[in-house]
Short mmCIF file of C-alpha atoms in Angstrom, two decimals:
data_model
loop_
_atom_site.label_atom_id
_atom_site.label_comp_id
_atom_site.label_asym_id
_atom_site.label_seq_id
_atom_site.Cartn_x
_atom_site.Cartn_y
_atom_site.Cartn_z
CA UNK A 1 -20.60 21.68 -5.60
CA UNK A 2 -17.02 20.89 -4.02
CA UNK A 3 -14.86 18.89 -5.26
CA UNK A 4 -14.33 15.77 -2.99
CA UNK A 5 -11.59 15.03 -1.07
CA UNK A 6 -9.24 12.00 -2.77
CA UNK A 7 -8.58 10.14 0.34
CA UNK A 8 -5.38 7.73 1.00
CA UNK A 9 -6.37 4.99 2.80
CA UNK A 10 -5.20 1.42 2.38
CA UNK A 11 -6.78 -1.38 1.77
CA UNK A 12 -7.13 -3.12 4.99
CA UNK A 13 -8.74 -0.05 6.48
CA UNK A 14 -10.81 0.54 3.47
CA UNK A 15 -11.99 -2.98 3.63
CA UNK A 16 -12.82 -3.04 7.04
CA UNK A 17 -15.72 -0.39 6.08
CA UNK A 18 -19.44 -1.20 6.99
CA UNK A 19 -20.66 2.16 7.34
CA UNK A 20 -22.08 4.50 4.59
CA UNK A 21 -23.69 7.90 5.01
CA UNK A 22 -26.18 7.91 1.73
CA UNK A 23 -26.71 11.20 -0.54
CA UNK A 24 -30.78 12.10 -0.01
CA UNK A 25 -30.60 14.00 -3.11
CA UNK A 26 -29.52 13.56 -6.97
CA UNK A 27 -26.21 15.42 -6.53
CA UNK A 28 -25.82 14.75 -2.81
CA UNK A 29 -22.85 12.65 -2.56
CA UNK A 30 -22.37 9.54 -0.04
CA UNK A 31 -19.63 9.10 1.60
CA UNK A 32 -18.08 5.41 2.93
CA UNK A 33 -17.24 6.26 6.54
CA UNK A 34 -13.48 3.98 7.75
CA UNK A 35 -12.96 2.73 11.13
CA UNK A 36 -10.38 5.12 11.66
CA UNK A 37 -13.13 8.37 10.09
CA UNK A 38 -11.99 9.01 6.69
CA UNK A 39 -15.37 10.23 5.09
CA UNK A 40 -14.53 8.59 1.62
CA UNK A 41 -16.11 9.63 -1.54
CA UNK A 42 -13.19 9.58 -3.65
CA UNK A 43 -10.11 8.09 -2.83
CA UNK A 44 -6.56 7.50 -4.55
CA UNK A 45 -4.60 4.47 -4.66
CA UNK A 46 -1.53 3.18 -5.57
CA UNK A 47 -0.23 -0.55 -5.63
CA UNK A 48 0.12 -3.91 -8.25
CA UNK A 49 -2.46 -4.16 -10.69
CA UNK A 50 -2.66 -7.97 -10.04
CA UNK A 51 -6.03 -9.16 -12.72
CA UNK A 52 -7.97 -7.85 -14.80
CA UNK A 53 -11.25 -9.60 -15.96
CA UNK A 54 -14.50 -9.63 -17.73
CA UNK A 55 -17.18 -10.42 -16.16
CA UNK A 56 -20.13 -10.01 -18.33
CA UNK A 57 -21.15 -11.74 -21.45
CA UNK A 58 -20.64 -8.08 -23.17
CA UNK A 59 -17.59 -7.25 -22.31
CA UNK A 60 -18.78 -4.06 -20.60
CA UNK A 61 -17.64 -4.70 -16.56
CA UNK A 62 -14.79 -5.45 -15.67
CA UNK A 63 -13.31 -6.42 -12.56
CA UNK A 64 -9.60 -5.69 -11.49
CA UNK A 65 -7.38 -6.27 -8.02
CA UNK A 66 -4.79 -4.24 -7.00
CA UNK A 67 -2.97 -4.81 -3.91
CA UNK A 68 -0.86 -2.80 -1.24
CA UNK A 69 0.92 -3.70 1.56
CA UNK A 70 -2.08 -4.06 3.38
CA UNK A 71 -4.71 -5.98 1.67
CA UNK A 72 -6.42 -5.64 -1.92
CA UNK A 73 -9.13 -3.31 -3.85
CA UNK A 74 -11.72 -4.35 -5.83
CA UNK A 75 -12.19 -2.37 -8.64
CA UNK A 76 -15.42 -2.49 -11.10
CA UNK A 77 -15.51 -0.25 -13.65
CA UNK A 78 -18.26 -0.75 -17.27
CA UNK A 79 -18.99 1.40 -19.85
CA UNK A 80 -19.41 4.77 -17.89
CA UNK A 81 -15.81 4.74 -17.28
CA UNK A 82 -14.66 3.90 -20.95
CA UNK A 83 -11.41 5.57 -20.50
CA UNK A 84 -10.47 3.77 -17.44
CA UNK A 85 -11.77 0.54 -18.60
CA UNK A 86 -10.61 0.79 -21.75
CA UNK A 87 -6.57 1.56 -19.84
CA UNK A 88 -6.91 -1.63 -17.61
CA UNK A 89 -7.76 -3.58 -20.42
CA UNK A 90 -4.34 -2.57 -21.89
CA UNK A 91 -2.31 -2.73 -19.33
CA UNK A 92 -0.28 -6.20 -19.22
CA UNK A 93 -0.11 -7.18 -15.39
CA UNK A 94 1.23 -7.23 -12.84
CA UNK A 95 2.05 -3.57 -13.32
CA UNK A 96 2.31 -0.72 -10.42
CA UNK A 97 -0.81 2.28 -11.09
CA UNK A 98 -2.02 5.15 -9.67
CA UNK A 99 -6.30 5.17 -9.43
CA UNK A 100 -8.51 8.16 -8.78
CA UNK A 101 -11.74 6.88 -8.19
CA UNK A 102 -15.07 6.68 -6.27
CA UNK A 103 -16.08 4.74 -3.64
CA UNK A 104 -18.54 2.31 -4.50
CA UNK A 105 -21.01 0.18 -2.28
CA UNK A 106 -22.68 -3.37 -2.28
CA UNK A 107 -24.91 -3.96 0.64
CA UNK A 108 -26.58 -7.93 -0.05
CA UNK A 109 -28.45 -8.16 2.91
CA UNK A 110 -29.27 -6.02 5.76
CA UNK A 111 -26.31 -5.42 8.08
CA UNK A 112 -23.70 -6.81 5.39
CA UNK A 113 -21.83 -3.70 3.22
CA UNK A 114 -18.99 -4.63 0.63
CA UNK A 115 -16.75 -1.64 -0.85
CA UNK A 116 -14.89 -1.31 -3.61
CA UNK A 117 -13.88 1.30 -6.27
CA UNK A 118 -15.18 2.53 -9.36
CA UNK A 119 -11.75 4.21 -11.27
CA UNK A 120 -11.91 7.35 -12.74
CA UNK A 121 -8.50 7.61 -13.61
CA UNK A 122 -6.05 5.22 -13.95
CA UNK A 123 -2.15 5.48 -15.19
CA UNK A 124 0.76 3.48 -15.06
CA UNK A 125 3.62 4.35 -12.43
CA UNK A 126 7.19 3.34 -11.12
CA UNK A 127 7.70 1.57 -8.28
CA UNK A 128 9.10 5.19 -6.15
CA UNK A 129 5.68 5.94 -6.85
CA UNK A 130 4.36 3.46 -4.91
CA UNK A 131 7.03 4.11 -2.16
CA UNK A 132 5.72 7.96 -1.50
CA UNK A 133 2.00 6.82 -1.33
CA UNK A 134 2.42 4.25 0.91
CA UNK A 135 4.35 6.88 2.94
CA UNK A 136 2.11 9.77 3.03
CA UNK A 137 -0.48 6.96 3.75
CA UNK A 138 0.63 5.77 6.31
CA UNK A 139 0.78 9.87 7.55
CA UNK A 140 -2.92 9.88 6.59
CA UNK A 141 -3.25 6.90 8.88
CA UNK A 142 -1.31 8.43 11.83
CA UNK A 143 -3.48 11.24 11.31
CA UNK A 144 -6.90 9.88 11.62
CA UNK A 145 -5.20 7.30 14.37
CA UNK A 146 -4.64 10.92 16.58
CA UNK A 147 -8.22 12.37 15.94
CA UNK A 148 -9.97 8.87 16.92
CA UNK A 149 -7.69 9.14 20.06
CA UNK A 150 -8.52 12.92 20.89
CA UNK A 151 -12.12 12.25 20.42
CA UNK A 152 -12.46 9.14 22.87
CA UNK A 153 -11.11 11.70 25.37
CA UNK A 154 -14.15 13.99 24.86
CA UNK A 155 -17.94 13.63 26.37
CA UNK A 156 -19.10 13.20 23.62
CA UNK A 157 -16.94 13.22 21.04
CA UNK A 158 -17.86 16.55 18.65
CA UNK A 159 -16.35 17.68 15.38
CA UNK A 160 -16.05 21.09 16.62
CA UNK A 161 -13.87 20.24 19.56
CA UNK A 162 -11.78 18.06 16.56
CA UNK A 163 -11.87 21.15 14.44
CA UNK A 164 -10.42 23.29 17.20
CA UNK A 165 -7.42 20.64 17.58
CA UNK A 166 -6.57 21.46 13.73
CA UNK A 167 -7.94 18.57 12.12
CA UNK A 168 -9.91 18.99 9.05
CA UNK A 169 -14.42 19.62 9.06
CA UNK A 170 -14.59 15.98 6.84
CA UNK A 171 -11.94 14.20 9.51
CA UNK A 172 -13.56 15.52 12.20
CA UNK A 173 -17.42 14.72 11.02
CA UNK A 174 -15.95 11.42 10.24
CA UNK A 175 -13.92 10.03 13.35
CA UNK A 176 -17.41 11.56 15.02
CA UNK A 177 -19.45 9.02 12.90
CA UNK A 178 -17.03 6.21 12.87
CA UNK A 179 -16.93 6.74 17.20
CA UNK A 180 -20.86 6.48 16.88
CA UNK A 181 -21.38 3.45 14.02
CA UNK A 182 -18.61 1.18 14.92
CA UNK A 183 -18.91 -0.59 18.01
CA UNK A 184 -15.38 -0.74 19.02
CA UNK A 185 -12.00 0.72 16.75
CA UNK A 186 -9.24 -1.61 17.30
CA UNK A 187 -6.73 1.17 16.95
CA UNK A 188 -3.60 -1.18 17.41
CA UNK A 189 -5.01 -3.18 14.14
CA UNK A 190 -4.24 0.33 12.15
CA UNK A 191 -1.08 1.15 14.45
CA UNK A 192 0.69 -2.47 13.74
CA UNK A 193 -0.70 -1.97 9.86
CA UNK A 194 1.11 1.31 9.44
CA UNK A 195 3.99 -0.45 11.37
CA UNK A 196 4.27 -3.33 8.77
CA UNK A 197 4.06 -1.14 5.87
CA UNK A 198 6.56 0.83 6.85
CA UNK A 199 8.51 -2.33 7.17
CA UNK A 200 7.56 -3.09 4.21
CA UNK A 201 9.91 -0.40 3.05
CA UNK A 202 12.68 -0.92 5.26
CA UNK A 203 15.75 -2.74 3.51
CA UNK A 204 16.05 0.56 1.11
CA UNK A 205 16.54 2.69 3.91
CA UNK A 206 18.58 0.91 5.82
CA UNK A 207 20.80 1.15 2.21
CA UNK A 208 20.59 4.78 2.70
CA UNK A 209 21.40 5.34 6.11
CA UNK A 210 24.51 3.37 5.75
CA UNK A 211 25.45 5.25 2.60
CA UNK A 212 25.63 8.22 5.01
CA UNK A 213 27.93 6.23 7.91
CA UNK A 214 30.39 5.71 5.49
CA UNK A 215 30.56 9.27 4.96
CA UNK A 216 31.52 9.63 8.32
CA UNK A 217 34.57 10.69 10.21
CA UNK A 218 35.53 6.44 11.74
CA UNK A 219 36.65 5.98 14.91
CA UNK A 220 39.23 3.16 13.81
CA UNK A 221 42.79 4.40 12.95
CA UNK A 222 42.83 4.63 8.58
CA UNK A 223 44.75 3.19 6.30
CA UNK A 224 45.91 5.70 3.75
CA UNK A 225 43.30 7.04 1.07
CA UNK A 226 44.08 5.50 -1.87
CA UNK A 227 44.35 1.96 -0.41
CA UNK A 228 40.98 2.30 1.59
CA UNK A 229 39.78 3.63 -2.13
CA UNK A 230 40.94 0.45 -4.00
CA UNK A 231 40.25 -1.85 -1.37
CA UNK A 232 36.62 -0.38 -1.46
CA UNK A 233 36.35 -0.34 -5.20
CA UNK A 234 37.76 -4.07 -4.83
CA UNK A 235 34.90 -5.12 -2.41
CA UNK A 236 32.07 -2.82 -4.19
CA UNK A 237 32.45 -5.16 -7.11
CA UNK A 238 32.76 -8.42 -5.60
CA UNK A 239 29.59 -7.89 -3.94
CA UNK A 240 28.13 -6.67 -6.75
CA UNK A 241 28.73 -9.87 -8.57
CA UNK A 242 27.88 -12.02 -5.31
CA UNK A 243 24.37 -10.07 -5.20
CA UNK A 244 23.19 -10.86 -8.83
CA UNK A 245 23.82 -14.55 -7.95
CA UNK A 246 22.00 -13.96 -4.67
CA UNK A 247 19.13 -12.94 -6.70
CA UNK A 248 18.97 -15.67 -9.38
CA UNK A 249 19.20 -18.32 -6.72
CA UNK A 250 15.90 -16.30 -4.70
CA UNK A 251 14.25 -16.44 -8.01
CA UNK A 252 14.90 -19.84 -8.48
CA UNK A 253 13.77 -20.80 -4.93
CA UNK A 254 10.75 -18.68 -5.49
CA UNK A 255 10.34 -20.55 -9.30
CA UNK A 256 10.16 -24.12 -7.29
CA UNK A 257 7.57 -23.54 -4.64
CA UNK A 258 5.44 -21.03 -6.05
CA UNK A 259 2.56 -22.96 -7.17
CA UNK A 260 -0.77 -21.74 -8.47
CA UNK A 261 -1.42 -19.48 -5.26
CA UNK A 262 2.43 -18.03 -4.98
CA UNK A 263 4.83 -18.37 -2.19
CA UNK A 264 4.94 -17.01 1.38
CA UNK A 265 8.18 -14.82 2.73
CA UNK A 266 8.51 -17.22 4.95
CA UNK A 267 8.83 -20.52 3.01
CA UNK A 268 11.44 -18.36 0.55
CA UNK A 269 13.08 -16.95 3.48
CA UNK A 270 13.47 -20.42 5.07
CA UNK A 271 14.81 -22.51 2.12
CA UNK A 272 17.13 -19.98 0.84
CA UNK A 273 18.89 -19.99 4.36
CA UNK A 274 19.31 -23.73 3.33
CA UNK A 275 21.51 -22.27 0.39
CA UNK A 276 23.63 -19.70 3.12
CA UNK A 277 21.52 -17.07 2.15
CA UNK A 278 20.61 -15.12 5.74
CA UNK A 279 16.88 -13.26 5.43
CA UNK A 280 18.53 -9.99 5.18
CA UNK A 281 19.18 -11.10 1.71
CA UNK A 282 16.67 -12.37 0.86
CA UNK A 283 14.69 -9.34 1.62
CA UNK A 284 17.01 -6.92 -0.48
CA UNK A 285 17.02 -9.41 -3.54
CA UNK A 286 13.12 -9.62 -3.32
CA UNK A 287 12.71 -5.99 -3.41
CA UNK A 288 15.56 -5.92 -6.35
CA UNK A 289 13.49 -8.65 -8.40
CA UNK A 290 10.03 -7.16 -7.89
CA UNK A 291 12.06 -3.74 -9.10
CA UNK A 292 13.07 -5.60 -12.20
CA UNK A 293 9.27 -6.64 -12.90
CA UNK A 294 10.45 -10.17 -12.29
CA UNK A 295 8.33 -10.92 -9.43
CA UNK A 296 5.30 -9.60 -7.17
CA UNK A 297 3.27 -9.46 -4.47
CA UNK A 298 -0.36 -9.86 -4.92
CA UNK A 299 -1.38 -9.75 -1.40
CA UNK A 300 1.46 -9.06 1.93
CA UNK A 301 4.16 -11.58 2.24
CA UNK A 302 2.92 -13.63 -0.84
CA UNK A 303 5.37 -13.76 -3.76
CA UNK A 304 4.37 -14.54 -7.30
CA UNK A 305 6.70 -14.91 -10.67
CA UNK A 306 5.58 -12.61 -13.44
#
């Protein structure tokens, strides 16, 4: 038997799942079939580990949330999973980790399919961790967005005319489900969803990229070296010491309207620019502070204290 594919898809495609393809034997796998096609049987995640709880008198389940830019997973995971169960028990949360685990399904009524994850392996991880999976996610997305596209072209859409194009026998076999089984794929849902997690990442390039224009030749007529050096030096520190007060008064703002359920961007953004401090700011000590382990975001644009 193969080993499955450990697909990266976030959580508000994932979610958005009603479709399963069920094994018809013992070690024929099922696979949850995505909007977008991803033919799921594994998957791998990375994101806040937001709660853990028990939710049986034994201690054996538990349940645990961890959320990405785009939504949240539900993890369950008992006493076939010791090892992973036993690691979320002892992590102290919020805490970034990477899962390997298995799609799992919940289907109440006819019609009506829930997903979540049941971790196989779960570990600890920085937050530049977190950075390169929501990138090559949001690839993965782009990806699958393409195939759906190339497939509504064709009449009727067939995995060997996707497989031709390059993409892979499980993308193509899925986008080819997910075209018959969902009625219609809002494709600028996924488009605007990569979009905002890519915003979501935003304020430390933007640090980059102008860490490379100052290496540049200016166009403006220099002062001589040293006294560009020491005015720089100079400046470097003053806004070094201007930024950590930036980010204790963001803190404090956050502190003072959290409440039980957290804060929104927008309510931070809005009462720190009461204080002088413009939303560019705001957004660079935010991602500073959840860096720290100071703050985090449960679910997108809501901002908890630790």
């Amino acid at each position: 038997m193969r080993r499955e594919t450990a697909w990266r898809v976030f959580a508000g495609e994932y979610n958005d799942s009603n479709f399963e393809v069920k094994g018809t034997g013992e070690k024929t796998p099922s696979y949850v079939i995505t909007p977008l096609g991803a033919k799921v049987n594994r998957l791998f995640i990375v994101g806040v580990l937001t709660d853990v709880e028990n939710i049986s008198e034994s201690g054996e389940l538990v349940r645990a949330h961890i959320s990405d830019p785009t939504g949240v997973y539900t993890l369950y995971s008992g006493q076939y999973q010791q090892d992973a169960t036993d690691v979320l028990l002892a992590i102290e949360v919020p805490a970034f980790v990477a899962v390997l685990g298995k799609a799992r399904t919940y289907k109440p009524e006819e019609g009506v399919l829930y997903v979540s994850v049941r971790p196989e392996k779960i570990m600890e991880v920085n937050a530049e961790a977190r950075d390169q999976w929501i990138l090559e996610t949001c690839e993965s997305t782009k990806e699958r967005i393409e195939a759906v596209l190339e497939a509504m072209k064709m009449s009727p859409a067939n995995a060997y005319d996707l497989r031709k194009l390059g993409y892979s026998r499980d993308l193509s076999d899925g986008v080819v489900a997910a075209l018959k089984n969902y009625s219609k794929v809002d494709i600028e849902k996924y488009i605007t969803l990569i979009q905002e997690s890519l915003q979501y990442l935003r304020p430390r390039r933007e640090e980059l990229a102008s860490f490379e224009i100052e290496g540049k030749e200016g166009e403006k007529p220099t002062k001589t070296k040293k006294t560009k050096d020491d005015m720089k030096k100079k400046e470097t520190e003053t806004v070094e010491v201007d930024f950590e007060e930036i980010e204790n008064k963001v803190l404090g703002v956050i502190k003072e309207i959290e409440g039980e359920d957290g804060a929104s961007w927008d309510a931070i953004a809005k009462r720190c620019e009461k204080s002088g401090i413009n939303r560019d700011s705001v957004e660079e000590a935010l991602n500073s502070l959840m860096e720290k382990g100071l703050i985090y975001e449960p679910v997108l644009g809501i901002i908890k204290t630790t």
